[in-house]
Amino acid sequence: MCPGSFDPITNGHLDVIERASSLFDEIVVVVGINQSKNRLFEPDERVEMIREATSYLPNVSVDTFKGLLVDFCVAHDIKAIVKGLRAVSDFDYELQMGQMNHSLAKVDTLFMPADPHYSFLSSSLVKEVATYGGDVSKLVPEAVLRRLKERVRS
Ligand code: PNS
């Protein structure tokens, strides 16, 4: 599985999902929908954008989860979590989460180095740049760009 908040999915996420889909028979992208105040897109919008952006990858499906990630893994017999790492700063927290998830349910986390073209990229920065009228067309899939433009306009 490739888990995340995906608010919204970026080209950096998409790169990791695409590479993971060539390593595994099946990939499920799961969108965390735990309550949080700072979300721009509703869970169903985030799912829709990911479905559209990954439609060219036949072994990728999209789902949502609430609560603990490992509970979803156990319920769906998922053995591995794939996470992209952009920089050493990502590693500290991701390592901690990976170790916690393994100790909770013996689910392993595999880290994939981000493409250096995307090491500066995050959903938060994309939202900030788009809010102030910056060009994010090279940073997000077309499915996101359209909705992002509408959302920041309103
Ligand atoms: O895109 P993000 O914000 O890096 O995604 C983080 C996410 C949603 C994958 C992570 O916060 C998560 O797994 N949340 C679910 C709650 C949980 O299982 N917490 C314990 C992790 S050790």
mmCIF file of C-alpha atoms and ligand atoms in Angstrom:
data_model
loop_
_atom_site.group_PDB
_atom_site.id
_atom_site.type_symbol
_atom_site.label_atom_id
_atom_site.label_comp_id
_atom_site.label_asym_id
_atom_site.label_seq_id
_atom_site.Cartn_x
_atom_site.Cartn_y
_atom_site.Cartn_z
ATOM 1 C CA MET A 1 0.000 0.000 0.000
ATOM 2 C CA CYS A 2 0.943 3.614 -0.528
ATOM 3 C CA PRO A 3 -0.697 5.592 2.295
ATOM 4 C CA GLY A 4 -0.955 9.336 2.771
ATOM 5 C CA SER A 5 -3.191 12.345 3.236
ATOM 6 C CA PHE A 6 -2.938 13.291 -0.453
ATOM 7 C CA ASP A 7 -4.422 16.770 0.033
ATOM 8 C CA PRO A 8 -3.881 16.821 -2.935
ATOM 9 C CA ILE A 9 -1.805 14.131 -4.677
ATOM 10 C CA THR A 10 1.342 15.644 -6.271
ATOM 11 C CA ASN A 11 3.635 14.482 -9.062
ATOM 12 C CA GLY A 12 6.041 13.371 -6.310
ATOM 13 C CA HIS A 13 3.417 10.999 -4.869
ATOM 14 C CA LEU A 14 2.516 9.825 -8.358
ATOM 15 C CA ASP A 15 6.149 9.005 -9.130
ATOM 16 C CA VAL A 16 6.412 6.810 -6.008
ATOM 17 C CA ILE A 17 3.064 5.094 -6.774
ATOM 18 C CA GLU A 18 4.096 4.420 -10.386
ATOM 19 C CA ARG A 19 7.466 2.950 -9.334
ATOM 20 C CA ALA A 20 5.816 0.862 -6.589
ATOM 21 C CA SER A 21 3.279 -0.449 -9.122
ATOM 22 C CA SER A 22 6.123 -1.854 -11.208
ATOM 23 C CA LEU A 23 7.578 -3.676 -8.184
ATOM 24 C CA PHE A 24 4.400 -5.233 -6.763
ATOM 25 C CA ASP A 25 1.527 -7.175 -8.356
ATOM 26 C CA GLU A 26 -0.992 -4.885 -6.762
ATOM 27 C CA ILE A 27 -0.887 -1.467 -5.110
ATOM 28 C CA VAL A 28 -3.627 0.145 -3.086
ATOM 29 C CA VAL A 29 -3.309 3.870 -2.499
ATOM 30 C CA VAL A 30 -5.036 4.632 0.796
ATOM 31 C CA VAL A 31 -6.179 8.083 1.822
ATOM 32 C CA GLY A 32 -6.151 8.819 5.566
ATOM 33 C CA ILE A 33 -9.384 10.545 6.534
ATOM 34 C CA ASN A 34 -8.794 11.142 10.227
ATOM 35 C CA GLN A 35 -10.196 14.501 11.327
ATOM 36 C CA SER A 36 -7.953 17.471 10.678
ATOM 37 C CA LYS A 37 -8.780 21.144 10.410
ATOM 38 C CA ASN A 38 -6.446 22.071 7.588
ATOM 39 C CA ARG A 39 -7.684 20.007 4.671
ATOM 40 C CA LEU A 40 -8.439 21.763 1.367
ATOM 41 C CA PHE A 41 -10.147 18.782 -0.285
ATOM 42 C CA GLU A 42 -12.772 16.398 1.079
ATOM 43 C CA PRO A 43 -11.808 12.700 1.228
ATOM 44 C CA ASP A 44 -13.993 11.785 -1.802
ATOM 45 C CA GLU A 45 -12.383 14.582 -3.851
ATOM 46 C CA ARG A 46 -8.903 13.361 -2.906
ATOM 47 C CA VAL A 47 -9.867 9.810 -3.906
ATOM 48 C CA GLU A 48 -11.340 11.016 -7.214
ATOM 49 C CA MET A 49 -8.182 12.961 -8.101
ATOM 50 C CA ILE A 50 -5.957 9.943 -7.299
ATOM 51 C CA ARG A 51 -8.217 7.620 -9.342
ATOM 52 C CA GLU A 52 -7.999 9.976 -12.311
ATOM 53 C CA ALA A 53 -4.234 10.497 -11.967
ATOM 54 C CA THR A 54 -3.484 6.748 -11.670
ATOM 55 C CA SER A 55 -5.993 5.529 -14.275
ATOM 56 C CA TYR A 56 -3.106 4.550 -16.583
ATOM 57 C CA LEU A 57 -1.795 2.073 -13.972
ATOM 58 C CA PRO A 58 -3.971 -1.070 -14.165
ATOM 59 C CA ASN A 59 -2.748 -2.634 -10.900
ATOM 60 C CA VAL A 60 -3.422 0.451 -8.751
ATOM 61 C CA SER A 61 -6.638 0.903 -6.768
ATOM 62 C CA VAL A 62 -7.655 3.621 -4.312
ATOM 63 C CA ASP A 63 -9.361 3.370 -0.915
ATOM 64 C CA THR A 64 -9.746 5.358 2.300
ATOM 65 C CA PHE A 65 -9.007 4.519 5.911
ATOM 66 C CA LYS A 66 -9.894 5.935 9.302
ATOM 67 C CA GLY A 67 -8.068 5.160 12.533
ATOM 68 C CA LEU A 68 -4.878 3.123 12.570
ATOM 69 C CA LEU A 69 -3.172 2.314 9.285
ATOM 70 C CA VAL A 70 -2.177 -1.151 10.501
ATOM 71 C CA ASP A 71 -5.829 -2.030 11.161
ATOM 72 C CA PHE A 72 -6.511 -1.444 7.460
ATOM 73 C CA CYS A 73 -3.440 -3.550 6.578
ATOM 74 C CA VAL A 74 -4.586 -6.460 8.745
ATOM 75 C CA ALA A 75 -8.182 -6.272 7.463
ATOM 76 C CA HIS A 76 -6.974 -6.353 3.828
ATOM 77 C CA ASP A 77 -4.053 -8.759 4.325
ATOM 78 C CA ILE A 78 -1.536 -6.094 3.262
ATOM 79 C CA LYS A 79 2.051 -7.002 4.112
ATOM 80 C CA ALA A 80 3.999 -3.900 3.071
ATOM 81 C CA ILE A 81 3.723 -0.128 3.235
ATOM 82 C CA VAL A 82 5.691 1.875 0.642
ATOM 83 C CA LYS A 83 6.717 5.404 1.612
ATOM 84 C CA GLY A 84 8.680 7.967 -0.393
ATOM 85 C CA LEU A 85 11.532 9.810 1.313
ATOM 86 C CA ARG A 86 12.381 13.275 -0.011
ATOM 87 C CA ALA A 87 15.171 14.123 2.400
ATOM 88 C CA VAL A 88 16.833 13.053 5.637
ATOM 89 C CA SER A 89 14.324 15.248 7.456
ATOM 90 C CA ASP A 90 11.519 12.879 6.354
ATOM 91 C CA PHE A 91 13.423 9.890 7.645
ATOM 92 C CA ASP A 92 13.223 10.551 11.412
ATOM 93 C CA TYR A 93 9.445 10.510 11.612
ATOM 94 C CA GLU A 94 8.954 7.886 8.908
ATOM 95 C CA LEU A 95 11.371 5.535 10.673
ATOM 96 C CA GLN A 96 9.485 5.998 13.935
ATOM 97 C CA MET A 97 6.143 5.289 12.230
ATOM 98 C CA GLY A 98 7.577 2.297 10.387
ATOM 99 C CA GLN A 99 8.912 0.823 13.629
ATOM 100 C CA MET A 100 5.625 1.489 15.429
ATOM 101 C CA ASN A 101 3.610 -0.143 12.640
ATOM 102 C CA HIS A 102 5.892 -3.167 12.713
ATOM 103 C CA SER A 103 5.640 -3.504 16.466
ATOM 104 C CA LEU A 104 1.835 -3.139 16.325
ATOM 105 C CA ALA A 105 1.064 -5.606 13.542
ATOM 106 C CA LYS A 106 4.306 -6.896 11.970
ATOM 107 C CA VAL A 107 3.607 -4.807 8.864
ATOM 108 C CA ASP A 108 6.838 -3.756 7.147
ATOM 109 C CA THR A 109 7.594 -0.345 5.643
ATOM 110 C CA LEU A 110 9.767 -0.023 2.540
ATOM 111 C CA PHE A 111 11.296 3.388 1.845
ATOM 112 C CA MET A 112 11.678 4.622 -1.719
ATOM 113 C CA PRO A 113 14.013 7.564 -2.425
ATOM 114 C CA ALA A 114 12.067 10.364 -4.101
ATOM 115 C CA ASP A 115 13.109 11.461 -7.566
ATOM 116 C CA PRO A 116 15.402 14.471 -6.849
ATOM 117 C CA HIS A 117 13.220 16.536 -9.210
ATOM 118 C CA TYR A 118 10.526 16.310 -6.545
ATOM 119 C CA SER A 119 12.525 16.590 -3.307
ATOM 120 C CA PHE A 120 11.193 20.087 -2.644
ATOM 121 C CA LEU A 121 7.603 19.139 -3.380
ATOM 122 C CA SER A 122 4.823 18.806 -0.797
ATOM 123 C CA SER A 123 1.034 19.093 -0.872
ATOM 124 C CA SER A 124 1.223 21.995 1.609
ATOM 125 C CA LEU A 125 3.609 24.018 -0.556
ATOM 126 C CA VAL A 126 1.543 23.310 -3.679
ATOM 127 C CA LYS A 127 -1.545 24.684 -1.892
ATOM 128 C CA GLU A 128 0.330 27.755 -0.698
ATOM 129 C CA VAL A 129 1.811 28.544 -4.114
ATOM 130 C CA ALA A 130 -1.559 27.996 -5.842
ATOM 131 C CA THR A 131 -3.352 30.190 -3.288
ATOM 132 C CA TYR A 132 -1.112 33.124 -4.179
ATOM 133 C CA GLY A 133 -1.473 32.582 -7.917
ATOM 134 C CA GLY A 134 1.806 30.736 -8.568
ATOM 135 C CA ASP A 135 2.189 28.215 -11.364
ATOM 136 C CA VAL A 136 1.921 24.640 -10.085
ATOM 137 C CA SER A 137 1.202 23.045 -13.460
ATOM 138 C CA LYS A 138 4.449 21.044 -13.429
ATOM 139 C CA LEU A 139 3.957 19.880 -9.851
ATOM 140 C CA VAL A 140 0.562 18.191 -9.841
ATOM 141 C CA PRO A 141 -1.384 15.895 -12.192
ATOM 142 C CA GLU A 142 -3.920 17.500 -14.550
ATOM 143 C CA ALA A 143 -6.789 16.076 -12.444
ATOM 144 C CA VAL A 144 -5.545 18.128 -9.492
ATOM 145 C CA LEU A 145 -4.638 21.296 -11.382
ATOM 146 C CA ARG A 146 -8.206 21.780 -12.582
ATOM 147 C CA ARG A 147 -9.761 21.344 -9.149
ATOM 148 C CA LEU A 148 -7.036 23.340 -7.387
ATOM 149 C CA LYS A 149 -7.623 26.355 -9.649
ATOM 150 C CA GLU A 150 -11.377 26.217 -8.969
ATOM 151 C CA ARG A 151 -10.874 25.777 -5.216
ATOM 152 C CA VAL A 152 -8.429 28.629 -4.689
ATOM 153 C CA ARG A 153 -10.610 30.923 -6.823
ATOM 154 C CA SER A 154 -13.539 30.277 -4.512
HETATM 155 O O1 PNS B 1 0.656 12.261 3.746
HETATM 156 P P1 PNS B 1 1.018 12.099 5.185
HETATM 157 O O2 PNS B 1 0.424 13.205 5.998
HETATM 158 O O3 PNS B 1 2.482 11.884 5.385
HETATM 159 O O4 PNS B 1 0.264 10.743 5.648
HETATM 160 C C1 PNS B 1 0.468 10.246 6.929
HETATM 161 C C2 PNS B 1 -0.422 9.047 7.237
HETATM 162 C C3 PNS B 1 -1.891 9.377 7.007
HETATM 163 C C4 PNS B 1 -0.028 7.876 6.359
HETATM 164 C C5 PNS B 1 -0.135 8.736 8.726
HETATM 165 O O5 PNS B 1 -0.358 9.860 9.499
HETATM 166 C C6 PNS B 1 -0.950 7.589 9.283
HETATM 167 O O6 PNS B 1 -0.641 6.442 9.017
HETATM 168 N N1 PNS B 1 -2.018 7.937 10.019
HETATM 169 C C7 PNS B 1 -2.950 6.963 10.537
HETATM 170 C C8 PNS B 1 -2.925 6.862 12.029
HETATM 171 C C9 PNS B 1 -1.905 5.848 12.461
HETATM 172 O O7 PNS B 1 -1.900 4.693 12.061
HETATM 173 N N2 PNS B 1 -0.999 6.333 13.325
HETATM 174 C C10 PNS B 1 0.092 5.545 13.840
HETATM 175 C C11 PNS B 1 1.251 5.563 12.873
HETATM 176 S S1 PNS B 1 2.629 4.947 13.693
#
